[in-house]
XYZ file of C-alpha atoms in Angstrom:
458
model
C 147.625 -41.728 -112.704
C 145.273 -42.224 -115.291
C 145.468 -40.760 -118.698
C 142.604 -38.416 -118.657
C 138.949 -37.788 -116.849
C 136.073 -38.881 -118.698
C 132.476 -37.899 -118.195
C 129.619 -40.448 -119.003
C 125.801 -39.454 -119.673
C 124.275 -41.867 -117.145
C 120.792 -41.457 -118.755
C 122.283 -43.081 -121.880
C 125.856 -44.323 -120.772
C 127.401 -42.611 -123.801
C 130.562 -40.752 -123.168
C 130.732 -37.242 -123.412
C 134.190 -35.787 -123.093
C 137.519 -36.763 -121.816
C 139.910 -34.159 -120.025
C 143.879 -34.325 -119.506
C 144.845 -34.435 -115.574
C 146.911 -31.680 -114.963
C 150.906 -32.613 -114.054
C 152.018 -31.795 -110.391
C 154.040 -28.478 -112.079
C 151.115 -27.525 -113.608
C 148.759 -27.745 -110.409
C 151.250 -25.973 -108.703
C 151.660 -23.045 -111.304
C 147.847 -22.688 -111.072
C 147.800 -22.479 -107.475
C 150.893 -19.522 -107.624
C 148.637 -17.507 -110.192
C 145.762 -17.812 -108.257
C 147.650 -16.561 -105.410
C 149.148 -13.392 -107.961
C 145.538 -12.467 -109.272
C 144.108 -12.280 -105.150
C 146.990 -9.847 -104.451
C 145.291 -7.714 -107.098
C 141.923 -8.607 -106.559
C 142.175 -7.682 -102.645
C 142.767 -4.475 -102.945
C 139.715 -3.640 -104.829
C 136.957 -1.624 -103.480
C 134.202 -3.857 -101.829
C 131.211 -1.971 -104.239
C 134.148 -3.048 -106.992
C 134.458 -6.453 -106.103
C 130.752 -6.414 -105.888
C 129.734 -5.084 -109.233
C 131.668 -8.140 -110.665
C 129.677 -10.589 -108.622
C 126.485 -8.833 -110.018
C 127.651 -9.513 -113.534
C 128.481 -13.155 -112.571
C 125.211 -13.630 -111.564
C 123.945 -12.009 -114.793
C 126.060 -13.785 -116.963
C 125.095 -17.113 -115.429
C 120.923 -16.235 -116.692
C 122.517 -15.183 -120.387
C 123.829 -18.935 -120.091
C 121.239 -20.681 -118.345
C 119.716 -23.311 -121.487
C 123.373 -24.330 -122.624
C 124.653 -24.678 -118.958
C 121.512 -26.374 -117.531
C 121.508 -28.952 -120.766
C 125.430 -29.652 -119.557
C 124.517 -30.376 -116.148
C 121.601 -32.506 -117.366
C 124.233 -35.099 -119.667
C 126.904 -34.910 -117.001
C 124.916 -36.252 -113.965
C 121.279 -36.759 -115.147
C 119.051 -34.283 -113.334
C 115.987 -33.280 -114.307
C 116.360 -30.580 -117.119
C 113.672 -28.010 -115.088
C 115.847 -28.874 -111.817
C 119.054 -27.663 -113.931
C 117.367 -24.544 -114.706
C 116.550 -23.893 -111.491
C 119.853 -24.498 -109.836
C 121.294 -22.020 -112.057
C 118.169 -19.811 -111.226
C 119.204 -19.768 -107.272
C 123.009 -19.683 -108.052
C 122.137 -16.109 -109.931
C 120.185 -15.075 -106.857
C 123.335 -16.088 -104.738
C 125.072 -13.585 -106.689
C 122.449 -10.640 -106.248
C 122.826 -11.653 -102.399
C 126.143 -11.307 -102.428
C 126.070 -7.986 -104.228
C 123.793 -6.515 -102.403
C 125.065 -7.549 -98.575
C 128.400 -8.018 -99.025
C 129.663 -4.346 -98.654
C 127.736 -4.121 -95.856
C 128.555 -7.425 -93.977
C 131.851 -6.649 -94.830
C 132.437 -3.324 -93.522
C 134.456 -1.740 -91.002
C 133.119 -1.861 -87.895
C 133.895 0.859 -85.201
C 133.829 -0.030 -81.199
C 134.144 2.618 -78.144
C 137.468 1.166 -76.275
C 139.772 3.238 -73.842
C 141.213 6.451 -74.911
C 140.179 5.838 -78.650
C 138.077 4.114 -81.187
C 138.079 0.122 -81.791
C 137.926 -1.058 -85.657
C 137.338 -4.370 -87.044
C 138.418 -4.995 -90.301
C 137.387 -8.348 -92.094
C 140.754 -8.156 -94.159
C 140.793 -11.643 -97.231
C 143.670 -13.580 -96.418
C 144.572 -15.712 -99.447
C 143.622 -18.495 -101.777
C 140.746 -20.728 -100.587
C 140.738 -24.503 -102.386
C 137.195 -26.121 -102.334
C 136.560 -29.741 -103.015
C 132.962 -30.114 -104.587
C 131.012 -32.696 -105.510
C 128.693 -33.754 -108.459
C 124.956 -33.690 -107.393
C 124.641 -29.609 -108.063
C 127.685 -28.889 -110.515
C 127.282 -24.914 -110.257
C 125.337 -24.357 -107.186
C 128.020 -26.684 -104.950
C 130.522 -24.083 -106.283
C 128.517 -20.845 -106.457
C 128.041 -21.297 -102.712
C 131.242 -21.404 -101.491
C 133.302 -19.024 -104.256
C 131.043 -16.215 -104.565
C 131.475 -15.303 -100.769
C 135.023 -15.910 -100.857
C 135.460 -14.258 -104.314
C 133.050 -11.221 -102.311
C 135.257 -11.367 -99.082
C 138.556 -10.639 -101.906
C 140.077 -13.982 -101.713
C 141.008 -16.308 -104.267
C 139.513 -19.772 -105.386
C 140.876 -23.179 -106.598
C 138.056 -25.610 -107.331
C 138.517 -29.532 -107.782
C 135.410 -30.877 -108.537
C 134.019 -34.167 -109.159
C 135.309 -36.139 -112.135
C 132.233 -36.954 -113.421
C 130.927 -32.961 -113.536
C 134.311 -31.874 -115.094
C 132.588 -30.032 -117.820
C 130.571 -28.065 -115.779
C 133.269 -26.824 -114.069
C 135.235 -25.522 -116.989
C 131.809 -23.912 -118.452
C 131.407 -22.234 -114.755
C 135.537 -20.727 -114.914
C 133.967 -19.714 -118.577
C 131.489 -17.857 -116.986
C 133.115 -16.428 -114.079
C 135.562 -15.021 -116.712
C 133.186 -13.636 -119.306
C 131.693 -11.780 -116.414
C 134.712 -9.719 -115.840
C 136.063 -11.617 -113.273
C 140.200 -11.372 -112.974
C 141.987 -14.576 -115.089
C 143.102 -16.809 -112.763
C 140.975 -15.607 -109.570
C 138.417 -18.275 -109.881
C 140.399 -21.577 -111.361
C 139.290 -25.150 -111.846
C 142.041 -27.824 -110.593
C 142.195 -30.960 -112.976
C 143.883 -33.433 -110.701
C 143.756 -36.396 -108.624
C 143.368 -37.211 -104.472
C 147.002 -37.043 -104.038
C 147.596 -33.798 -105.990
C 144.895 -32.606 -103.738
C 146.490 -33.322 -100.969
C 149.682 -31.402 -102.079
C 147.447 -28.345 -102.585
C 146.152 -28.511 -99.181
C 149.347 -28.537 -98.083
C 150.566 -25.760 -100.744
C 152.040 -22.335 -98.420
C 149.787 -20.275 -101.069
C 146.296 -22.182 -99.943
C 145.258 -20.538 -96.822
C 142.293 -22.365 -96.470
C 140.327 -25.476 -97.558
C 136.446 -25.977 -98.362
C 134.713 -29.151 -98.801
C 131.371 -31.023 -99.804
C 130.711 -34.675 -99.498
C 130.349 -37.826 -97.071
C 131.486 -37.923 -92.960
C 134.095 -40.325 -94.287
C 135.662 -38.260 -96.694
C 135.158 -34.906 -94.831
C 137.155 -36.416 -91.764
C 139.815 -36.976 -93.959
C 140.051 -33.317 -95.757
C 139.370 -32.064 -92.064
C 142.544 -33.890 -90.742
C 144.850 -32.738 -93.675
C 143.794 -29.262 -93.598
C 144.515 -29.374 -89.742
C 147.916 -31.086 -90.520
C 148.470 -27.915 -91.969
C 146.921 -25.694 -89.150
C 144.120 -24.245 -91.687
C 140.635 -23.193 -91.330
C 138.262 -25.582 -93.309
C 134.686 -25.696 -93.495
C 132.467 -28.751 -94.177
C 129.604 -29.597 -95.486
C 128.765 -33.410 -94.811
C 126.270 -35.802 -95.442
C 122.730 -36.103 -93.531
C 120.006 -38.102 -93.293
C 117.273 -35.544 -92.490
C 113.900 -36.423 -90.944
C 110.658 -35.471 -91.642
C 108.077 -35.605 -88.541
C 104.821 -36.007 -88.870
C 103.325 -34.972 -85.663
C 99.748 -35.866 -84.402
C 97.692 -32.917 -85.833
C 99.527 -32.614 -88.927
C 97.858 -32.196 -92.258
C 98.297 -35.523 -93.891
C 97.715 -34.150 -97.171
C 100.361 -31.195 -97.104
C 102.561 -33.971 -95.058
C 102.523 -36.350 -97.876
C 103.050 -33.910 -100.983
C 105.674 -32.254 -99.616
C 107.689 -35.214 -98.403
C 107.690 -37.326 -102.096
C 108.754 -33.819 -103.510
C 111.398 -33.109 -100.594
C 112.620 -37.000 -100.840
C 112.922 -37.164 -104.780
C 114.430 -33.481 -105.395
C 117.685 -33.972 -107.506
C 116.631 -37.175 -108.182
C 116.910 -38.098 -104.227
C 120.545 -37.259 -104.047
C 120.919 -33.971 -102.062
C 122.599 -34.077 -98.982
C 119.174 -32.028 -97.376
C 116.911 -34.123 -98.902
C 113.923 -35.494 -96.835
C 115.384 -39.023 -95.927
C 113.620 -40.288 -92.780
C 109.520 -39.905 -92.483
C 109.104 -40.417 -89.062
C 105.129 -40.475 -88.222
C 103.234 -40.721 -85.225
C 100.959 -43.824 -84.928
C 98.076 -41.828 -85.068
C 98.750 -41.100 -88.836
C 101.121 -44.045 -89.299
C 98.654 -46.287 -91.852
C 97.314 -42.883 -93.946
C 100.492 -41.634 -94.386
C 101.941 -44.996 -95.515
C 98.762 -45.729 -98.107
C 99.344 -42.451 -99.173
C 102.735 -41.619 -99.388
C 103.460 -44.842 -101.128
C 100.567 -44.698 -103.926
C 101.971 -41.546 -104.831
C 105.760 -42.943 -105.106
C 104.729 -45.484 -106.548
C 102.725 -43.021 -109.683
C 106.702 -41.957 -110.633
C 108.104 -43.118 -113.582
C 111.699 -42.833 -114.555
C 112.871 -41.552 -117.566
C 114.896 -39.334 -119.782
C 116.212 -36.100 -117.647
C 115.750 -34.148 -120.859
C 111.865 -34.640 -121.272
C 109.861 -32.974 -120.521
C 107.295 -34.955 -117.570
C 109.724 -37.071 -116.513
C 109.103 -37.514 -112.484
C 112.425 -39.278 -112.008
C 115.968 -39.356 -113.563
C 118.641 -41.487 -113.389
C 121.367 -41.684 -110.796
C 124.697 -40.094 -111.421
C 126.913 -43.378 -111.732
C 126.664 -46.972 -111.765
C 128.903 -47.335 -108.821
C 126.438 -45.189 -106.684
C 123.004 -47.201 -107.956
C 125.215 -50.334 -106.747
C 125.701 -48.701 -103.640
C 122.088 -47.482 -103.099
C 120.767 -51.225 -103.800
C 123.050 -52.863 -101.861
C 122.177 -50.341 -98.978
C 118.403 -51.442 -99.634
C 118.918 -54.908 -99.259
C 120.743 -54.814 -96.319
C 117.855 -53.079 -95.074
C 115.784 -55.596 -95.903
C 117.506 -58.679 -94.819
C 117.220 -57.219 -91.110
C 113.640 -56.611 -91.206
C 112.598 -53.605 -93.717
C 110.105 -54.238 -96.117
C 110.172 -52.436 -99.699
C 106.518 -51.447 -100.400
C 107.098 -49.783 -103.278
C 110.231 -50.260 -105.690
C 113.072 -51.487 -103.872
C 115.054 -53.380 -107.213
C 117.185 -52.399 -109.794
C 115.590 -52.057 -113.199
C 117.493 -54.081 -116.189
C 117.948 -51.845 -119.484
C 120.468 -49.007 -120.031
C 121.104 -46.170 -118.160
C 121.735 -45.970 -114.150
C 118.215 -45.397 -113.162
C 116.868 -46.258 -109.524
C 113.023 -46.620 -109.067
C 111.034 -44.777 -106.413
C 111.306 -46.995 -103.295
C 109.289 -47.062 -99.799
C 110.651 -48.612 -97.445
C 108.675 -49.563 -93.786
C 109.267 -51.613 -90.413
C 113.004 -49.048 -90.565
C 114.414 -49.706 -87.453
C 118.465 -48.734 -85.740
C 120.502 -51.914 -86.951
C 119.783 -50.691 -90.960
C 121.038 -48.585 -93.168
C 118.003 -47.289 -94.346
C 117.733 -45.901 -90.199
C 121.356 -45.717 -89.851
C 122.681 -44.189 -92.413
C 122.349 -41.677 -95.496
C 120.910 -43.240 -98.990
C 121.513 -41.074 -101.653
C 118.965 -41.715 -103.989
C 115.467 -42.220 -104.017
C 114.648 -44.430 -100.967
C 112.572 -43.330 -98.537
C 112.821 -45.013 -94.849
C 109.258 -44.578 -93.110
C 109.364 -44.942 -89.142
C 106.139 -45.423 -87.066
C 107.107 -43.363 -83.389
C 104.756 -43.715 -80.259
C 103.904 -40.392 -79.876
C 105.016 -36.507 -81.033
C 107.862 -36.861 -78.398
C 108.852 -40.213 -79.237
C 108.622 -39.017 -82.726
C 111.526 -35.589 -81.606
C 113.633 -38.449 -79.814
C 114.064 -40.341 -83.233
C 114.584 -37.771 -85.324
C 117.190 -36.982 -83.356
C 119.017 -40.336 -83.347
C 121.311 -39.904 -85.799
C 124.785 -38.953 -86.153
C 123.988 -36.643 -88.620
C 122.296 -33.075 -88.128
C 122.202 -31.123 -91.454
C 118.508 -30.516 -92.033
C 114.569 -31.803 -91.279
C 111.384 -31.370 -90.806
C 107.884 -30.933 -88.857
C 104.614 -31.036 -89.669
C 101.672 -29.965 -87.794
C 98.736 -27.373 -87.468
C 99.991 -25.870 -84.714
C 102.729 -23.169 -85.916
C 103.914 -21.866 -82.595
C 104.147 -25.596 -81.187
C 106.290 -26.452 -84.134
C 108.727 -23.590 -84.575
C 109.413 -23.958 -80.611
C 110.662 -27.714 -81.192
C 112.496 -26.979 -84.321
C 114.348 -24.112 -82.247
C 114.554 -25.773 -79.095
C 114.463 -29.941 -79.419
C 115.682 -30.463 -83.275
C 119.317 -30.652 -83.709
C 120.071 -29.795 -86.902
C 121.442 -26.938 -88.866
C 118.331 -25.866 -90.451
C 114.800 -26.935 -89.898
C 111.706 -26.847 -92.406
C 108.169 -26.565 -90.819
C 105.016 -27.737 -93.064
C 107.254 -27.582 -96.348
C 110.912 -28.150 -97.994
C 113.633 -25.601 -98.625
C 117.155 -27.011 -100.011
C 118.437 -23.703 -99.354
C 117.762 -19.730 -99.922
C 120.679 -17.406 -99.897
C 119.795 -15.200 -96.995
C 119.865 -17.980 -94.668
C 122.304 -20.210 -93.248
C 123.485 -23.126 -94.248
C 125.532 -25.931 -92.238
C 124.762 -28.755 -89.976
C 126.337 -30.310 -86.426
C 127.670 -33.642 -85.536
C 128.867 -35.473 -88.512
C 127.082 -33.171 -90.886
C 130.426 -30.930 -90.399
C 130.555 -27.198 -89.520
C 130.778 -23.866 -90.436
C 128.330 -22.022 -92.095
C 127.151 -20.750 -96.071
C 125.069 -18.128 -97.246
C 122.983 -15.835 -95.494
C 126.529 -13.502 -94.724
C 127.774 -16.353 -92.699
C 129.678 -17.840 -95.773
C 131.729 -14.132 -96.370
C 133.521 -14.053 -93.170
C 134.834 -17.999 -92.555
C 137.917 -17.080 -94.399
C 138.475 -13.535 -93.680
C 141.067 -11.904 -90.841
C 138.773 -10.137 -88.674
C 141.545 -7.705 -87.450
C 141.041 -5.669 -84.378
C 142.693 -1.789 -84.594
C 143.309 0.284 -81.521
C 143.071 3.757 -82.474
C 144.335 5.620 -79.726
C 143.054 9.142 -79.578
C-alpha cells in the first residue's frame, strides 16, 4: 500500500495535502462504530432525525466560500459551479426534511380480520463509493436519504477529493449529527472490498464507470446485498426538425461543458436532423470555439481544467481514435502544452458506431455531433447506446416531445428544450449500463430500508 493519499491542484499541479491510509484494524473499528452510533440513531423520531438534516443543510450555506474554494483546488471546477453544488446539496437537505417523515411513514392497509401496516424500518450501515467530479453533492445524494431513512454511512471517496470529504464529515458533525454516523473511509480497493464484505455493512452504494460498477455490483452480490448504481452515460441531445436552433444551440454548449464536461448527465451526443444539420454545426461550433480555458478561481473563466492528468490522457486518446476512423475535430480536438491539465473545447463531426466519440462516454469537453435522416431516425440513434442515464429533445412542439421522451427515449430522465443535472424532487437513475436504482425525489429514502409488512389481527 502506499504511504499516504495526496491531492494535486490540477489548475496549477501544486500539491495540496497528503492523508495517512487507514490500517485494515482501523477500517474495521470505523465500520463497528458506525454500526454502534445507527443503533442509536434508529431509534430516533423521524421529525428528530429530520431536524438534524435541516441543520446539515444549514450548516453546509454557513460553509459554502471555504468549502466551494476546496472543491475548486481539489478537482478544478469552476469556482461559481462549486457554489452552486453546495447550493443544491443544501436544498437536498430541505427536501429531505421536509418529505422524509412523510415518505417514511407508516402506512395502514384494510386486510382480513384486521389492519395491514407497512413499516419502512433502517436496517444498518450503508458504504458508498463516490467519485471526484461533485465532491459534496456525489455524497449528499446518497447519505442524506440514508442518514433520513435512520441508517448509517461509510463513505470512500475518490483519492484525489480526499479533503472534501473530511470537510463534509466536519460538517455533518458541526450540524449535530451523531459522531461516527456519517464517517469517511481512508483506504484502498482491497480494504474496500473487505468492507463490502464486513457482517456490519448491510448495503453498498456506488458512483462511477459500467466497468467499475460491474465489479462493486458482483461483490456486493457475493455477499447477497442490495446495491445501487449510478453508472456512466453518454446522453443525447436531439434536435428535431422544428426545433429552435437558437435555444438548441445555447443550451447544448452549456449542458456539454457543465463541470467542465465531466458529469456523468452531461449533454454528450448532439444528434440533429438534416434539416438543421449545417446551422447547428456553424453555430454550435463558433460558440465552442469563443471558450477559453483558464483558472477555475477567476472569475470569467468559460472552462477549467480537467481533474487529473491520467483522465486528459484518456480523453485525447479517446479523440484520436475517433478521428483515425473518420471523425473530424472542427473545433479543438489537441492537448494544449503549458501547466495544468486543461482540455480545450472540442467539436467533433462525421461521429459514426465504430468510435468512441459514438460509442462510448468522454468525460470532458468533447462534443460528438451526429447528422440523423429524419426526427425518427434521429429517436433510433439516440437510443443506440448501451447507456441510458439522461438526454434530450428539442422542438416547438411540447406535447410531441414530452410523448417521445415518455414513450420512445430510454433513459432515466429526459430534458425537453433545456438541461437539468438534477433537482431533488425528482428521480434520479438510469437503465442498461447506466446501473439502477433510484436517488432523490423520495426514491433514494427507501432503497435501503425493510419495508416490513404487520398483520394486525383485530
Amino acid at each position: 500500500m502506499p504511504r499516504d493519499i495526496v491531492t494535486i491542484d490540477p489548475a496549477t499541479e501544486q500539491e495540496i495535502a497528503t492523508y495517512d491510509y487507514m490500517t485494515d484494524a482501523e477500517a474495521a473499528d470505523a465500520v463497528e462504530a458506525c454500526h454502534q452510533a445507527f443503533l442509536g440513531w434508529s431509534s430516533r423520531a423521524l421529525e428528530d432525525r429530520a431536524e438534524v438534516i435541516r441543520k446539515v443543510g444549514q450548516t453546509l450555506r454557513d460553509n459554502t466560500e471555504e468549502f466551494a474554494q476546496l472543491m475548486t483546488r481539489e478537482m478544478g471546477k469552476l469556482l461559481q459551479d462549486s457554489r452552486d453544488e453546495i447550493g443544491l446539496c443544501a436544498q437536498i437537505c430541505d427536501y429531505t426534511a421536509d418529505a422524509g417523515p412523510t415518505e417514511l411513514a407508516d402506512e395502514e392497509r384494510e386486510i382480513p380480520q384486521g389492519t395491514g401496516v407497512i413499516t419502512h424500518a433502517p436496517i444498518g450501515v450503508i458504504y458508498g463509493i463516490q467519485p471526484w467530479n461533485f465532491p459534496c453533492y456525489q455524497v449528499v445524494r446518497y447519505a442524506i436519504a440514508n442518514l433520513m431513512a435512520g441508517n448509517g454511512v461509510l463513505l470512500k471517496h475518490a483519492e484525489n477529493v480526499t479533503g472534501s470529504g473530511l470537510f463534509l464529515q466536519d460538517v455533518m458533525e458541526k450540524a449535530g449529527l451523531p459522531k461516527n454516523l456519517f464517517t469517511v473511509l481512508r483506504i484502498n480497493h482491497e480494504q474496500s472490498d473487505r468492507v463490502i464484505e464486513n457482517g456490519r455493512v448491510r448495503g453498498v452504494t456506488m458512483t462511477g464507470s459500467d466497468s467499475a460498477g460491474s465489479k462493486i455490483g458482483q461483490k456486493a452480490a457475493e455477499q447477497i446485498k442490495k446495491s445501487v448504481l449510478e453508472l456512466g452515460s453518454n446522453d443525447a441531445y436531439v434536435v428535431l426538425d422544428d426545433a429552435d436552433l437558437d435555444v438548441a444551440v445555447q443550451t447544448c454548449v452549456g449542458g456539454r461543458l457543465y463541470n467542465n464536461g465531466q458529469t456523468c448527465v452531461n449533454a454528450k451526443r448532439f444528434i440533429v436532423t438534416e434539416k438543421n444539420y449545417d446551422a447547428f454545426v456553424e453555430k454550435f461550433a463558433a460558440q465552442m470555439e469563443k471558450v477559453e480555458t483558464g483558472d477555475p478561481k477567476a472569475d470569467g473563466t468559460g472552462l477549467g481544467p480537467m481533474a487529473r492528468k491520467d483522465l486528459r490522457e484518456t480523453l485525447a486518446k479517446q479523440v484520436d481514435q475517433s478521428v483515425e476512423k473518420g471523425a473530424r475535430a472542427i473545433v479543438g480536438g489537441e492537448t494544449p502544452e503549458g501547466t495544468g491539465f486543461f482540455y480545450p473545447a472540442t467539436v467533433l463531426v462525421d461521429v459514426a458506431p465504430g468510435q468512441p466519440a459514438y460509442d462510448d462516454e468522454l468525460f470532458g469537453p468533447v462534443a460528438s455531433v451526429i447528422k440523423a435522416k429524419d426526427d425518427e431516425d434521429a429517436m433510433r440513434i439516440a437510443n443506440d447506446s448501451r447507456y441510458g442515464l439522461g438526454g434530450g429533445i428539442f422542438s416547438k412542439d411540447e406535447k410531441r416531445a414530452r410523448e417521445l421522451a415518455s414513450k420512445s427515449f430510454d433513459t432515466g430522465q429526459v430534458c425537453i428544450n433545456g438541461f437539468n443535472v438534477a433537482i431533488p424532487n425528482m428521480p434520479f437513475g438510469g437503465v442498461k449500463n447506466s446501473g439502477y436504482g433510484r436517488e432523490h425525489g423520495g426514491f433514494g429514502m427507501k432503497e435501503f430500508v425493510n419495508s416490513k409488512s404487520l398483520y394486525v389481527h383485530q
